[in-house]
PDB file of N, CA and C and ligand atoms in Angstrom:
ATOM      1  N   UNK G   1       4.044   3.760   3.840  1.00 56.00           N
ATOM      2  CA  UNK G   1       2.693   3.799   4.599  1.00 56.00           C
ATOM      3  C   UNK G   1       1.548   3.336   3.969  1.00 56.00           C
ATOM      4  N   UNK G   2       0.142   3.230   4.671  1.00 58.00           N
ATOM      5  CA  UNK G   2      -0.742   2.709   4.026  1.00 58.00           C
ATOM      6  C   UNK G   2      -1.070   1.337   4.572  1.00 58.00           C
ATOM      7  N   UNK G   3      -0.499   0.840   5.479  1.00 60.00           N
ATOM      8  CA  UNK G   3      -0.581  -0.217   6.413  1.00 60.00           C
ATOM      9  C   UNK G   3      -1.160   0.362   7.762  1.00 60.00           C
ATOM     10  N   UNK G   4      -1.812  -0.268   8.306  1.00 63.00           N
ATOM     11  CA  UNK G   4      -2.391   0.011   9.770  1.00 63.00           C
ATOM     12  C   UNK G   4      -1.624  -1.072  10.694  1.00 63.00           C
ATOM     13  N   UNK G   5      -1.136  -0.598  11.707  1.00 60.00           N
ATOM     14  CA  UNK G   5      -0.394  -1.567  12.733  1.00 60.00           C
ATOM     15  C   UNK G   5      -1.166  -1.708  13.862  1.00 60.00           C
ATOM     16  N   UNK G   6      -1.845  -2.578  13.971  1.00 62.00           N
ATOM     17  CA  UNK G   6      -2.884  -3.002  15.033  1.00 62.00           C
ATOM     18  C   UNK G   6      -2.112  -3.631  16.182  1.00 62.00           C
ATOM     19  N   UNK G   7      -1.264  -4.298  16.049  1.00 60.00           N
ATOM     20  CA  UNK G   7      -0.063  -4.659  17.233  1.00 60.00           C
ATOM     21  C   UNK G   7      -0.621  -6.293  17.236  1.00 60.00           C
ATOM     22  N   UNK G   8      -1.509  -6.552  16.759  1.00 61.00           N
ATOM     23  CA  UNK G   8      -2.184  -8.148  16.725  1.00 61.00           C
ATOM     24  C   UNK G   8      -1.426  -8.613  15.719  1.00 61.00           C
ATOM     25  N   UNK G   9      -0.362  -8.589  15.139  1.00 56.00           N
ATOM     26  CA  UNK G   9       0.269  -9.549  14.383  1.00 56.00           C
ATOM     27  C   UNK G   9       1.345 -10.408  15.117  1.00 56.00           C
ATOM     28  N   UNK G  10       1.201 -11.375  14.758  1.00 57.00           N
ATOM     29  CA  UNK G  10       2.174 -12.573  15.282  1.00 57.00           C
ATOM     30  C   UNK G  10       3.691 -12.107  14.958  1.00 57.00           C
ATOM     31  N   UNK G  11       4.323 -12.580  15.753  1.00 57.00           N
ATOM     32  CA  UNK G  11       6.028 -12.595  15.481  1.00 57.00           C
ATOM     33  C   UNK G  11       6.499 -13.039  14.122  1.00 57.00           C
ATOM     34  N   UNK G  12       5.836 -14.146  13.517  1.00 59.00           N
ATOM     35  CA  UNK G  12       6.112 -14.617  12.487  1.00 59.00           C
ATOM     36  C   UNK G  12       5.760 -13.835  11.408  1.00 59.00           C
ATOM     37  N   UNK G  13       4.560 -13.234  11.186  1.00 57.00           N
ATOM     38  CA  UNK G  13       4.166 -12.253  10.293  1.00 57.00           C
ATOM     39  C   UNK G  13       4.896 -11.011  10.393  1.00 57.00           C
ATOM     40  N   UNK G  14       5.149 -10.681  11.495  1.00 56.00           N
ATOM     41  CA  UNK G  14       5.818  -9.336  11.706  1.00 56.00           C
ATOM     42  C   UNK G  14       7.307  -9.483  11.336  1.00 56.00           C
ATOM     43  N   UNK G  15       7.921 -10.467  11.264  1.00 58.00           N
ATOM     44  CA  UNK G  15       8.995 -10.940  10.891  1.00 58.00           C
ATOM     45  C   UNK G  15       9.074 -10.771   9.414  1.00 58.00           C
ATOM     46  N   UNK G  16       8.235 -11.362   8.885  1.00 55.00           N
ATOM     47  CA  UNK G  16       8.031 -11.797   7.231  1.00 55.00           C
ATOM     48  C   UNK G  16       7.529 -10.226   6.817  1.00 55.00           C
ATOM     49  N   UNK G  17       6.803  -9.496   7.454  1.00 64.00           N
ATOM     50  CA  UNK G  17       6.621  -8.049   6.832  1.00 64.00           C
ATOM     51  C   UNK G  17       7.729  -6.987   7.089  1.00 64.00           C
ATOM     52  N   UNK G  18       8.662  -7.465   7.879  1.00 87.00           N
ATOM     53  CA  UNK G  18       9.671  -6.174   8.137  1.00 87.00           C
ATOM     54  C   UNK G  18      10.900  -6.600   7.396  1.00 87.00           C
ATOM     55  N   UNK G  19      11.068  -7.662   6.667  1.00 89.00           N
ATOM     56  CA  UNK G  19      11.891  -7.976   5.814  1.00 89.00           C
ATOM     57  C   UNK G  19      11.522  -7.692   4.351  1.00 89.00           C
ATOM     58  N   UNK G  20      12.246  -7.056   3.554  1.00 91.00           N
ATOM     59  CA  UNK G  20      11.747  -6.953   2.099  1.00 91.00           C
ATOM     60  C   UNK G  20      11.985  -8.246   1.380  1.00 91.00           C
ATOM     61  N   UNK G  21      11.168  -8.578   0.705  1.00 87.00           N
ATOM     62  CA  UNK G  21      11.174  -9.961   0.044  1.00 87.00           C
ATOM     63  C   UNK G  21      12.258  -9.826  -1.062  1.00 87.00           C
ATOM     64  N   UNK G  22      12.425  -8.614  -1.585  1.00 91.00           N
ATOM     65  CA  UNK G  22      13.191  -8.332  -2.612  1.00 91.00           C
ATOM     66  C   UNK G  22      14.796  -8.380  -2.517  1.00 91.00           C
ATOM     67  N   UNK G  23      15.038  -7.329  -1.511  1.00 94.00           N
ATOM     68  CA  UNK G  23      16.293  -7.080  -1.229  1.00 94.00           C
ATOM     69  C   UNK G  23      16.702  -7.584  -0.183  1.00 94.00           C
ATOM     70  N   UNK G  24      15.756  -8.003   0.727  1.00 91.00           N
ATOM     71  CA  UNK G  24      16.312  -8.962   1.987  1.00 91.00           C
ATOM     72  C   UNK G  24      16.612  -7.753   3.258  1.00 91.00           C
ATOM     73  N   UNK G  25      16.457  -6.643   2.844  1.00 92.00           N
ATOM     74  CA  UNK G  25      16.763  -5.538   3.830  1.00 92.00           C
ATOM     75  C   UNK G  25      15.378  -5.272   4.705  1.00 92.00           C
ATOM     76  N   UNK G  26      15.705  -4.776   5.759  1.00 91.00           N
ATOM     77  CA  UNK G  26      14.623  -4.465   6.604  1.00 91.00           C
ATOM     78  C   UNK G  26      13.555  -3.361   5.963  1.00 91.00           C
ATOM     79  N   UNK G  27      12.594  -3.429   5.872  1.00 90.00           N
ATOM     80  CA  UNK G  27      11.752  -2.448   5.288  1.00 90.00           C
ATOM     81  C   UNK G  27      11.570  -1.003   5.663  1.00 90.00           C
ATOM     82  N   UNK G  28      12.041  -1.043   6.805  1.00 89.00           N
ATOM     83  CA  UNK G  28      11.830   0.482   7.391  1.00 89.00           C
ATOM     84  C   UNK G  28      13.528   1.245   7.064  1.00 89.00           C
ATOM     85  N   UNK G  29      14.254   0.340   6.453  1.00 90.00           N
ATOM     86  CA  UNK G  29      15.382   0.833   6.155  1.00 90.00           C
ATOM     87  C   UNK G  29      15.600   1.021   4.469  1.00 90.00           C
ATOM     88  N   UNK G  30      16.153   2.153   4.117  1.00 92.00           N
ATOM     89  CA  UNK G  30      16.045   2.260   2.826  1.00 92.00           C
ATOM     90  C   UNK G  30      15.192   2.544   1.964  1.00 92.00           C
ATOM     91  N   UNK G  31      15.358   2.314   0.495  1.00 94.00           N
ATOM     92  CA  UNK G  31      14.037   2.731  -0.222  1.00 94.00           C
ATOM     93  C   UNK G  31      13.744   1.463  -0.871  1.00 94.00           C
ATOM     94  N   UNK G  32      12.575   1.034  -0.783  1.00 94.00           N
ATOM     95  CA  UNK G  32      11.979  -0.196  -1.455  1.00 94.00           C
ATOM     96  C   UNK G  32      10.811   0.254  -2.396  1.00 94.00           C
ATOM     97  N   UNK G  33      11.118   1.374  -3.014  1.00 95.00           N
ATOM     98  CA  UNK G  33      10.074   1.766  -4.127  1.00 95.00           C
ATOM     99  C   UNK G  33      10.198   0.472  -5.193  1.00 95.00           C
ATOM    100  N   UNK G  34      11.567   0.415  -5.721  1.00 96.00           N
ATOM    101  CA  UNK G  34      11.732  -0.411  -6.704  1.00 96.00           C
ATOM    102  C   UNK G  34      11.416  -1.914  -6.356  1.00 96.00           C
ATOM    103  N   UNK G  35      11.588  -2.287  -5.048  1.00 94.00           N
ATOM    104  CA  UNK G  35      11.142  -3.726  -4.767  1.00 94.00           C
ATOM    105  C   UNK G  35       9.883  -3.952  -4.634  1.00 94.00           C
ATOM    106  N   UNK G  36       9.089  -2.645  -4.315  1.00 92.00           N
ATOM    107  CA  UNK G  36       7.512  -3.013  -4.334  1.00 92.00           C
ATOM    108  C   UNK G  36       7.093  -2.973  -5.811  1.00 92.00           C
ATOM    109  N   UNK G  37       7.760  -2.364  -6.756  1.00 95.00           N
ATOM    110  CA  UNK G  37       7.073  -2.546  -8.293  1.00 95.00           C
ATOM    111  C   UNK G  37       7.462  -3.762  -8.681  1.00 95.00           C
ATOM    112  N   UNK G  38       8.851  -4.142  -8.457  1.00 94.00           N
ATOM    113  CA  UNK G  38       9.066  -5.558  -8.618  1.00 94.00           C
ATOM    114  C   UNK G  38       8.014  -6.550  -8.272  1.00 94.00           C
ATOM    115  N   UNK G  39       7.698  -6.522  -6.861  1.00 90.00           N
ATOM    116  CA  UNK G  39       6.698  -7.466  -6.326  1.00 90.00           C
ATOM    117  C   UNK G  39       5.400  -7.247  -6.949  1.00 90.00           C
ATOM    118  N   UNK G  40       5.004  -6.152  -7.450  1.00 92.00           N
ATOM    119  CA  UNK G  40       3.603  -5.555  -8.156  1.00 92.00           C
ATOM    120  C   UNK G  40       3.798  -6.505  -9.441  1.00 92.00           C
ATOM    121  N   UNK G  41       4.993  -6.349 -10.026  1.00 94.00           N
ATOM    122  CA  UNK G  41       5.045  -6.991 -11.433  1.00 94.00           C
ATOM    123  C   UNK G  41       4.785  -8.391 -11.279  1.00 94.00           C
ATOM    124  N   UNK G  42       5.627  -8.867 -10.386  1.00 91.00           N
ATOM    125  CA  UNK G  42       5.509 -10.661 -10.138  1.00 91.00           C
ATOM    126  C   UNK G  42       3.928 -10.744  -9.876  1.00 91.00           C
ATOM    127  N   UNK G  43       3.191 -10.075  -9.055  1.00 89.00           N
ATOM    128  CA  UNK G  43       2.021 -10.186  -8.638  1.00 89.00           C
ATOM    129  C   UNK G  43       0.891 -10.272  -9.908  1.00 89.00           C
ATOM    130  N   UNK G  44       1.308  -9.018 -10.662  1.00 93.00           N
ATOM    131  CA  UNK G  44       0.481  -8.825 -11.691  1.00 93.00           C
ATOM    132  C   UNK G  44       0.696  -9.861 -12.929  1.00 93.00           C
ATOM    133  N   UNK G  45       1.759 -10.380 -13.092  1.00 93.00           N
ATOM    134  CA  UNK G  45       2.227 -11.522 -13.954  1.00 93.00           C
ATOM    135  C   UNK G  45       1.480 -12.801 -13.588  1.00 93.00           C
ATOM    136  N   UNK G  46       1.632 -12.971 -12.118  1.00 90.00           N
ATOM    137  CA  UNK G  46       0.902 -14.018 -11.725  1.00 90.00           C
ATOM    138  C   UNK G  46      -0.850 -13.943 -11.839  1.00 90.00           C
ATOM    139  N   UNK G  47      -1.274 -12.731 -11.578  1.00 89.00           N
ATOM    140  CA  UNK G  47      -2.575 -12.699 -11.483  1.00 89.00           C
ATOM    141  C   UNK G  47      -2.942 -12.901 -12.940  1.00 89.00           C
ATOM    142  N   UNK G  48      -2.084 -12.601 -14.046  1.00 87.00           N
ATOM    143  CA  UNK G  48      -2.531 -12.390 -15.503  1.00 87.00           C
ATOM    144  C   UNK G  48      -2.557 -14.122 -15.991  1.00 87.00           C
ATOM    145  N   UNK G  49      -1.412 -14.904 -15.510  1.00 86.00           N
ATOM    146  CA  UNK G  49      -1.736 -16.047 -15.829  1.00 86.00           C
ATOM    147  C   UNK G  49      -3.130 -16.983 -15.162  1.00 86.00           C
ATOM    148  N   UNK G  50      -3.445 -16.274 -13.998  1.00 81.00           N
ATOM    149  CA  UNK G  50      -4.664 -16.802 -13.441  1.00 81.00           C
ATOM    150  C   UNK G  50      -6.009 -16.603 -14.315  1.00 81.00           C
ATOM    151  N   UNK G  51      -5.685 -14.961 -14.718  1.00 83.00           N
ATOM    152  CA  UNK G  51      -6.923 -14.676 -15.304  1.00 83.00           C
ATOM    153  C   UNK G  51      -6.911 -15.087 -16.709  1.00 83.00           C
ATOM    154  N   UNK G  52      -5.978 -15.501 -17.475  1.00 82.00           N
ATOM    155  CA  UNK G  52      -5.845 -15.875 -18.802  1.00 82.00           C
ATOM    156  C   UNK G  52      -6.505 -17.429 -18.746  1.00 82.00           C
ATOM    157  N   UNK G  53      -6.310 -18.389 -17.593  1.00 81.00           N
ATOM    158  CA  UNK G  53      -6.883 -19.319 -17.558  1.00 81.00           C
ATOM    159  C   UNK G  53      -8.076 -19.532 -17.373  1.00 81.00           C
ATOM    160  N   UNK G  54      -8.660 -18.537 -16.200  1.00 78.00           N
ATOM    161  CA  UNK G  54     -10.176 -18.324 -15.928  1.00 78.00           C
ATOM    162  C   UNK G  54     -10.712 -17.652 -17.346  1.00 78.00           C
ATOM    163  N   UNK G  55     -10.087 -16.860 -18.155  1.00 72.00           N
ATOM    164  CA  UNK G  55     -10.830 -16.513 -19.369  1.00 72.00           C
ATOM    165  C   UNK G  55     -11.420 -17.375 -20.118  1.00 72.00           C
ATOM    166  N   UNK G  56     -10.855 -18.535 -20.255  1.00 68.00           N
ATOM    167  CA  UNK G  56     -11.562 -19.645 -21.023  1.00 68.00           C
ATOM    168  C   UNK G  56     -12.843 -19.987 -20.674  1.00 68.00           C
ATOM    169  N   UNK G  57     -13.069 -19.763 -19.332  1.00 67.00           N
ATOM    170  CA  UNK G  57     -14.439 -20.112 -18.942  1.00 67.00           C
ATOM    171  C   UNK G  57     -15.395 -18.642 -18.801  1.00 67.00           C
ATOM    172  N   UNK G  58     -14.572 -17.723 -18.432  1.00 65.00           N
ATOM    173  CA  UNK G  58     -15.625 -16.484 -17.833  1.00 65.00           C
ATOM    174  C   UNK G  58     -15.265 -15.356 -18.957  1.00 65.00           C
ATOM    175  N   UNK G  59     -14.456 -15.308 -19.932  1.00 60.00           N
ATOM    176  CA  UNK G  59     -14.671 -14.239 -20.817  1.00 60.00           C
ATOM    177  C   UNK G  59     -13.602 -13.070 -20.363  1.00 60.00           C
ATOM    178  N   UNK G  60     -13.240 -12.397 -20.981  1.00 61.00           N
ATOM    179  CA  UNK G  60     -12.487 -11.219 -20.489  1.00 61.00           C
ATOM    180  C   UNK G  60     -12.740 -10.474 -19.311  1.00 61.00           C
ATOM    181  N   UNK G  61     -11.956 -10.297 -18.151  1.00 64.00           N
ATOM    182  CA  UNK G  61     -12.438  -9.757 -16.957  1.00 64.00           C
ATOM    183  C   UNK G  61     -13.256 -10.029 -16.541  1.00 64.00           C
TER     184      UNK G  61
HETATM  185 ZN1   ZN Y 101      13.466  -4.051  -0.566  1.00 51.55          ZN
END
């Protein structure tokens, strides 16, 4: 939950959203709590790399 479905999504986006990128199962099937946590960690690590690079210029946060 938390996502609004407007019906405006294209088929490609819808297909991407419907399949979990971690376990490759349909997102409306099974439990993807761990998958979302893995994804968040990946994003967090990626953002941290970016912020580390920026911190050289902008300082902490
Ligand atoms: Zn999953």
